[in-house]
Structure formats: structure tokens, C-alpha cells
């Protein structure tokens, strides 16, 4: 591994600085213009493994999302870059099938190539969206799950996400990375018309830091002069800036089910990964169903279904088996450390026989649903706003039974045993008042 060239940043939530190199990220600064002046950078929204994401203004004065891809990723033919190819094909499908319908899938409104010191970079322009569902649940200093969406809103956005995934499957695409971080709330209509001063007054001035090398040599042309921190999550999650509607985003792991890539490597966060993704490195439409079940639980609970307190793969598998029972072979054998927690029937051993820091305890999806709201901590001041559940609110027995039934059918171990998206969308949980 190459030696690190740059000093670590003191800013929170910054992209991997060493990727400012030939083939890597494009150096971007506030005020930069793209596409012969069609777009001007106003603030930073975030970053991904292969892109940085910016709040920009188009020539009509509207605020948009500008995603600047790394040069290596951008060097592939356009139809082999899923971030571009999949939304375009989905847009064509939606136009052909239901041209007047409002889709919950984020579209690419414009795309172009920008040349820079690190190569040629594909740039994608999309409608401005708000924070992710994961960000909305963020509650530093409080018990995880204390901040979660209102029950009726959770069902509404879960249904929208389900319809978006069903549309993808009907069009022949696997999403491949369904998580609460890839479901964003739509921004309120008026926000796209904000002036620069409105943006900075409401969302804060961009926080920057001079980039510095470890050997004190000049950073050179490959890196930006300054690093820029993304907009603080606390500003973005203000419900007055949001619509109670969502967009499904991030198609970097998506592919056509008719032409699955031969070199595909699942990249979903481990606690959303299906057994076949985890043990066999393969995914398909049923893998989306598994990940979507984990996402739906998290939308309703404000916390993950399978949570690894120590972050390890085995910890997540322990939670899965404690909740759903013994894995079928050959996966049970492949879970080599299962003996630390479970007997050969997949049942947790007596606590004194589990030689581990965090023992396994038998539970179920319905038990987990019944515990939502049990340990909520209220905010230090005020309340969480009109989109969020009042702390301490519990699910009633009917909802526990209905949602439990849905999730159990989506989380069957073998892919062929899981219900299809056409069955998910018609489940009675979504019709609860």
C-alpha cells in the first residue's frame, strides 16, 4: 500500500484524501463552474467511495445535486457505468410504461465530462434531495432508535421505497445496495430557488481546511487547495425543508438481471447483506428483498434489525441466527465461529457456556418490533419535530403482527423462498391507518 501523502483532516466526514491523485477524485472548490458555466458549486453535500457530491446552481438559478465521479470509474464506456446507465434506462422504462406517474427513483437530469488534473470525470446532475432516512434517525447522545419517523410516515415512505424497488425489478434491474442511507427525503419545492445567501444563512457557511502534506511539500495540482466539510446533518434534517416523500438513489451497485456482471462483488453494508451475498458473493432480486426487509425494519424502528455492537461479520451473523434460527447448510458450516454462541441446532447455549463478551439471546422479529419505544431517550430540549415519533410511543399488537408477518416472509434464508416484490407491495401492513 502506498504511503499516505497528506496529513489527516480535522474536519468531520471527509472523503479519503489520498484519492486526490491521477485516476481519483477531481479537485473541487466552492465557486467552481462546470460544463462551460452551466453549473456553479455552492456547497458540499457529501461523498461516496468513487465520487464527491456538491450543491450546485444551474443556469436557470435552480439548486441541483452535482455528483463528480472519480476518473478511473469514469473511464469505462457509459453503458458500463451503472450510476448513469441504470437511471437513464429506468427513466426510459417509466416514460414508456407510465409517463404521468411521479416516480420515487432519482433520475439523472444532465450528464457531461469534466477534464482536470486527475483525468476525465463523469458528472451527473440530479434533482436536489434532502437527507437520508439514516440521517433523520441520527440522535447523538441518546439511545439508538430514540429518534424515528412517525408511524404513519414510516409506512408511507416504506411503501414508496417498495414501489420503487418493484418498478426496478419489473424493468429487469437489481438495485444491489438497498439501505436507509440510499433513501432520501425530497427537498421542499421552494428550496431549489434559494439564493446563495439563503443557503449559507440556513445551512451554514462551508467549513474549509487548507490541505497539507506530511512532508510539507506543496500539495500540487492533483489535490484541492482546501478540503470542504459537508453541510451539517442537524441543518439538513429540519422538517420545514422537506417533503414527506422519498427518492431511491445510488445505483452504483445496480445491474440488469438479464446481463449480470461476471466480476460482481457485493458492496452492501454487512448488516443488510443476504446470506447468499455474504457466503457466496452473489446477489439477485431476492437479495434486494432481504436488504429491503432490513431497511423497512430500520425505517420503522430508527435502528438496525441486525446490529453489530462490535462491528464484526460474526457479530451480525450471531444476531441473524438468534433472530431467525439456524442457517441452512452449507452456510451454517461456513459460519465457522457459530460454536461460540450456539449449539448444533442453532439454539443459543446457556450464558455461562458462551465464552464471549456479548452472548447470543434467542429473540424474534416480532419481539424486536414489540420492544420499539421501550428505551427511548427524549431530546435534551424541545421535541424532534413533526415528522418524528414522540419518544416512548410503542407499536400496537396489530402492527406487530402485520409487520412481523411481512418481514418474516422477506427474510427467509433461501432466496427462492422469499416473497417477491409483487407480493410485498400488496401486504396489509402498508394499509394500516
XYZ file of C-alpha atoms in Angstrom:
433
model
C 0.000 0.000 0.000
C 1.324 3.437 -0.968
C 2.484 5.656 1.876
C -0.002 8.371 2.871
C 0.937 11.715 1.348
C -1.484 14.071 3.084
C -1.955 14.973 6.735
C -5.273 13.751 8.222
C -8.067 16.305 8.195
C -9.536 17.780 11.357
C -12.898 18.184 9.572
C -15.702 15.692 10.166
C -16.923 13.373 7.418
C -14.299 13.962 4.716
C -13.600 11.795 1.667
C -10.414 9.694 1.533
C -7.853 12.434 0.846
C -5.300 10.073 -0.726
C -7.753 9.586 -3.607
C -6.828 13.049 -4.882
C -4.434 11.528 -7.407
C -4.404 10.679 -11.128
C -7.399 8.422 -11.713
C -9.053 9.540 -8.479
C -11.244 12.440 -7.315
C -11.488 15.747 -9.175
C -10.388 18.702 -7.005
C -13.449 20.918 -6.484
C -13.740 24.279 -4.698
C -16.755 26.388 -3.738
C -17.470 28.704 -6.662
C -16.060 26.381 -9.331
C -18.017 26.245 -12.581
C -18.681 23.136 -14.673
C -19.879 22.435 -18.225
C -18.902 25.797 -19.734
C -20.591 27.686 -16.919
C -23.856 25.690 -16.804
C -23.299 24.788 -13.133
C -21.644 26.618 -10.241
C -20.718 24.939 -6.946
C -22.404 26.495 -3.883
C -21.795 23.999 -1.030
C -20.876 20.373 -0.395
C -23.445 17.616 0.202
C -21.149 14.640 0.808
C -19.120 11.937 -0.914
C -19.089 8.250 -1.796
C -16.393 5.691 -2.442
C -15.930 6.902 -6.011
C -17.389 10.424 -6.089
C -17.809 13.738 -4.340
C -21.287 15.300 -4.229
C -21.993 19.031 -4.365
C -24.841 21.508 -4.091
C -24.721 23.457 -7.355
C -26.771 26.070 -9.187
C -27.783 25.675 -12.817
C -28.141 28.455 -15.399
C -31.833 28.822 -14.563
C -30.834 29.648 -10.982
C -32.168 26.365 -9.545
C -30.224 24.377 -6.950
C -29.327 20.837 -8.036
C -27.172 17.905 -6.921
C -23.870 17.562 -8.808
C -22.052 14.224 -8.460
C -18.444 14.266 -9.701
C -17.189 10.738 -10.339
C -13.576 9.590 -9.972
C -11.560 9.397 -13.193
C -10.967 5.616 -13.096
C -14.689 4.891 -12.778
C -15.430 7.479 -15.483
C -13.076 5.823 -17.987
C -15.493 2.943 -18.675
C -17.996 3.084 -21.559
C -21.157 4.953 -20.477
C -23.325 1.813 -20.594
C -20.930 0.126 -18.124
C -21.234 2.891 -15.513
C -24.355 1.923 -13.534
C -24.683 5.338 -11.832
C -25.503 6.732 -15.290
C -26.790 3.796 -17.331
C -29.346 2.424 -14.837
C -31.205 5.722 -14.068
C -31.331 6.527 -17.806
C -32.770 3.110 -18.662
C -35.231 3.339 -15.774
C -36.330 6.794 -16.969
C -36.977 5.364 -20.447
C -38.953 2.492 -18.910
C -41.037 4.819 -16.717
C -41.778 7.120 -19.676
C -42.895 4.166 -21.780
C -44.991 2.494 -19.067
C -46.482 5.329 -17.029
C -45.384 8.753 -18.358
C -47.592 10.779 -15.987
C -46.634 8.894 -12.809
C -44.378 10.554 -10.252
C -41.537 8.115 -9.694
C -39.717 7.677 -6.390
C -36.491 6.927 -8.254
C -33.882 9.673 -8.555
C -33.238 10.496 -12.203
C -30.191 11.921 -13.974
C -31.256 15.269 -15.457
C -27.951 16.034 -17.171
C -24.509 14.484 -17.537
C -21.201 15.635 -19.006
C -17.466 15.049 -18.737
C -15.120 17.447 -16.944
C -11.376 17.297 -17.594
C -8.971 18.014 -14.754
C -5.503 17.251 -13.388
C -6.537 13.716 -12.389
C -8.209 12.768 -15.679
C -11.677 12.949 -17.222
C -14.585 12.853 -14.772
C -18.187 11.925 -15.481
C -20.518 14.414 -13.778
C -24.165 13.601 -13.022
C -26.814 16.229 -12.291
C -29.945 15.217 -10.345
C -32.817 16.961 -8.605
C -31.898 18.321 -5.195
C -32.874 15.913 -2.419
C -32.808 16.147 1.358
C -31.235 13.899 3.991
C -31.358 10.119 4.097
C -33.632 8.168 6.412
C -30.457 7.077 8.222
C -29.560 10.749 8.826
C -33.080 11.531 10.046
C -32.700 8.879 12.774
C -29.345 10.207 13.958
C -29.556 11.148 17.656
C -26.092 11.623 19.184
C -26.012 11.183 22.944
C -29.343 9.317 23.062
C -30.278 5.644 22.996
C -30.201 4.448 19.376
C -33.739 4.314 17.972
C -34.960 7.189 20.163
C -35.414 9.370 17.073
C -37.542 7.690 14.398
C -40.210 8.603 11.880
C -43.884 8.876 12.846
C -45.657 5.542 12.388
C -47.879 6.707 9.518
C -44.939 8.422 7.779
C -42.736 5.327 8.225
C -45.387 3.215 6.480
C -45.787 5.832 3.734
C -42.086 6.107 2.877
C -41.579 2.342 3.236
C -44.378 1.836 0.700
C -42.801 4.361 -1.661
C -39.463 2.562 -1.372
C -41.190 -0.776 -2.023
C -42.893 0.594 -5.143
C -39.555 1.978 -6.381
C -37.851 -1.403 -5.948
C -40.785 -3.221 -7.544
C -40.523 -0.860 -10.525
C -36.791 -1.627 -10.814
C -37.451 -5.381 -10.681
C -40.257 -5.139 -13.246
C -37.846 -3.243 -15.513
C -35.302 -6.038 -15.037
C -32.840 -4.366 -12.655
C -31.365 -5.365 -9.293
C -30.599 -2.366 -7.051
C -27.854 -4.123 -5.107
C -27.439 -1.621 -2.258
C -30.762 -1.055 -0.506
C -30.098 0.704 2.799
C -31.577 3.605 4.764
C -28.660 5.768 3.549
C -29.846 5.331 -0.057
C -33.402 6.539 0.570
C -33.562 10.338 0.672
C -36.403 12.690 1.513
C -37.412 15.081 -1.262
C -36.457 18.686 -0.574
C -39.332 21.182 -0.316
C -40.084 22.790 -3.696
C -39.081 26.305 -2.626
C -35.574 25.284 -1.545
C -34.307 24.890 -5.109
C -34.978 28.629 -5.537
C -32.898 29.726 -2.533
C -30.210 32.337 -3.196
C -26.600 31.662 -2.138
C -27.139 33.853 0.919
C -30.278 31.835 1.812
C -28.207 28.646 1.582
C -25.425 29.955 3.829
C -27.788 31.605 6.315
C -29.872 28.427 6.702
C -27.351 25.618 6.171
C -24.180 27.313 7.382
C -21.118 28.648 5.591
C -18.867 25.983 4.010
C -16.260 24.888 6.554
C -12.873 24.539 4.894
C -9.355 23.481 5.804
C -6.090 24.019 3.931
C -4.811 20.699 2.638
C -1.311 19.832 3.868
C 1.222 17.144 3.011
C 3.115 15.093 5.586
C 6.499 16.195 4.226
C 5.395 19.857 3.932
C 5.874 19.826 0.142
C 3.305 21.707 -1.991
C 0.119 19.632 -2.500
C 0.437 20.098 -6.267
C -2.328 20.223 -8.870
C -3.921 16.840 -8.077
C -5.468 17.918 -4.762
C -7.738 20.887 -3.984
C -6.208 23.826 -2.132
C -8.834 23.305 0.575
C -10.938 20.448 1.848
C -14.643 21.226 2.320
C -16.862 19.689 5.031
C -20.377 18.622 4.030
C -23.430 20.522 5.285
C -24.068 19.619 8.932
C -26.741 16.942 9.294
C -28.538 18.936 12.003
C -29.390 21.639 9.422
C -30.495 19.175 6.730
C -32.950 17.258 8.919
C -35.129 20.281 9.667
C -38.602 19.084 8.619
C -39.610 22.524 7.278
C -37.165 21.940 4.396
C -38.546 18.519 3.480
C -41.476 16.839 1.775
C -42.955 13.676 3.234
C -41.876 11.795 0.098
C -38.718 9.884 -0.731
C -36.323 9.153 -3.570
C -34.405 5.910 -4.043
C -30.820 6.794 -5.010
C -27.322 5.391 -5.659
C -27.269 2.874 -8.487
C -23.536 2.161 -8.315
C -24.191 -1.485 -7.404
C -27.175 -1.930 -9.749
C -27.222 -4.200 -12.799
C -29.548 -5.795 -15.333
C -30.841 -9.174 -14.173
C -30.690 -10.242 -17.842
C -26.959 -9.438 -18.060
C -25.464 -9.786 -14.559
C -21.784 -8.771 -14.395
C -19.352 -11.690 -14.118
C -16.981 -9.836 -11.781
C -19.634 -8.523 -9.363
C -18.599 -8.065 -5.734
C -21.445 -7.264 -3.274
C -20.695 -3.980 -1.514
C -23.793 -3.553 0.669
C -23.178 -2.780 4.339
C -22.826 -6.133 6.167
C -25.989 -5.804 8.273
C -28.131 -5.567 5.092
C -26.436 -8.465 3.291
C -28.398 -11.592 2.441
C -26.817 -14.990 3.200
C -26.106 -15.653 -0.486
C -24.328 -12.280 -0.777
C -22.356 -12.889 2.403
C -21.321 -16.505 1.811
C -21.354 -16.867 -1.973
C -20.716 -13.358 -3.286
C -23.813 -13.423 -5.494
C -26.933 -11.305 -5.454
C -30.216 -11.226 -7.349
C -33.707 -9.789 -6.945
C -34.363 -11.893 -3.794
C -31.214 -10.321 -2.270
C -32.888 -6.928 -2.733
C -35.946 -8.330 -0.901
C -33.744 -9.313 2.081
C -31.986 -5.929 2.190
C -35.319 -4.116 1.807
C -36.733 -6.032 4.793
C -33.791 -4.826 6.911
C -34.414 -1.312 5.579
C -38.162 -1.397 6.347
C -37.484 -2.505 9.926
C -34.997 0.354 10.323
C -37.455 2.880 8.834
C -39.987 1.862 11.498
C -37.601 1.348 14.421
C -34.974 4.041 13.858
C -32.286 1.405 14.480
C -30.915 -1.609 12.552
C -32.570 -5.034 12.659
C -29.232 -6.846 12.868
C -26.854 -4.656 14.795
C -23.198 -5.475 15.359
C -22.167 -3.633 18.511
C -18.536 -4.594 17.902
C -18.836 -4.239 14.144
C -17.681 -7.716 13.100
C -19.169 -10.032 10.497
C -19.576 -12.822 13.057
C -21.457 -10.436 15.355
C -24.009 -9.771 12.615
C -24.367 -13.491 11.859
C -24.894 -14.108 15.579
C -27.775 -11.576 15.550
C -29.291 -13.147 12.420
C -29.220 -16.689 13.839
C -30.517 -15.538 17.249
C -33.457 -13.902 15.432
C -34.202 -16.263 12.534
C -32.759 -19.602 13.684
C -30.105 -21.934 12.290
C -28.711 -21.187 8.838
C -29.123 -23.962 6.254
C -26.032 -25.811 5.049
C -23.517 -25.088 3.643
C -23.819 -21.644 5.227
C -24.047 -22.991 8.792
C -20.699 -24.740 8.344
C -19.238 -21.638 6.706
C -20.149 -19.643 9.838
C -17.091 -21.161 11.481
C -17.427 -19.449 14.861
C -21.088 -20.372 15.396
C -19.999 -22.717 18.229
C -19.059 -19.677 20.365
C -22.758 -18.838 20.783
C -24.909 -21.715 19.522
C -25.350 -25.452 19.772
C -25.599 -27.525 16.594
C -29.374 -26.959 16.459
C -28.768 -23.214 16.162
C -30.077 -22.513 19.674
C -28.114 -20.154 21.962
C -26.063 -22.004 24.568
C -26.510 -21.273 28.243
C -24.901 -17.914 29.038
C -22.117 -19.469 31.139
C -21.146 -21.658 28.170
C -20.803 -18.723 25.790
C -17.200 -17.597 26.223
C -17.830 -14.203 24.655
C -18.244 -10.571 25.678
C -21.722 -10.252 24.112
C -23.693 -13.516 24.381
C -26.471 -14.502 21.988
C -30.053 -14.356 23.254
C -32.940 -16.017 21.459
C -35.311 -13.427 20.013
C -37.633 -12.939 17.032
C -38.629 -10.197 14.617
C -41.925 -9.709 16.472
C -40.123 -9.452 19.813
C -37.870 -6.785 18.337
C -40.890 -4.892 16.989
C -42.566 -5.098 20.407
C -39.501 -3.520 22.037
C -39.546 -0.393 19.817
C -40.014 2.665 22.044
C -39.174 0.787 25.232
C -35.842 2.527 25.894
C -36.369 5.864 24.148
C -34.497 8.878 25.483
C -36.165 12.269 24.837
C -34.176 15.113 23.252
C -32.325 17.392 25.665
C -34.523 20.330 24.646
C -37.793 20.715 22.742
C -39.034 17.874 20.584
C -37.874 16.029 17.451
C -40.244 17.854 15.104
C -43.472 16.970 13.292
C -42.008 14.179 11.143
C -40.752 12.183 14.118
C -42.430 9.842 16.619
C -42.946 11.028 20.182
C -40.393 9.224 22.398
C -41.917 6.250 24.191
C -44.543 5.508 21.506
C -44.982 1.730 21.112
C -46.344 -0.352 18.236
C -49.793 -1.835 18.852
C -50.336 -5.592 18.657
C -51.952 -5.477 15.204
C -48.972 -3.650 13.699
C -46.510 -6.014 15.391
C -48.322 -8.994 13.860
C -48.675 -7.473 10.380
C -45.166 -6.050 10.066
C -43.712 -9.184 11.657
C -45.518 -11.303 9.071
C -44.189 -9.182 6.194
C -40.585 -9.194 7.405
C -40.568 -12.925 8.194
C -41.637 -13.666 4.605
C -38.979 -11.325 3.183
C -36.215 -12.749 5.405
C -36.422 -16.429 4.581
C -32.920 -17.798 4.319
C -33.098 -19.379 0.874
C -33.568 -16.790 -1.909
C -36.206 -18.858 -3.717
C -38.344 -18.995 -0.542
C -38.624 -15.210 -0.104
C -41.755 -13.446 -1.309
C -41.471 -11.379 -4.495
C -41.854 -7.620 -4.685
C -45.318 -8.010 -6.259
C -46.397 -9.701 -3.003
C -44.587 -7.183 -0.799
C -46.423 -4.178 -2.291
C -49.846 -5.670 -1.583
C -49.140 -6.560 2.062
C -51.784 -5.240 4.524
C -49.165 -3.584 6.787
C -48.917 -0.692 4.322
C -52.690 -0.084 4.564
C -52.695 0.403 8.367
C -54.154 3.731 9.454
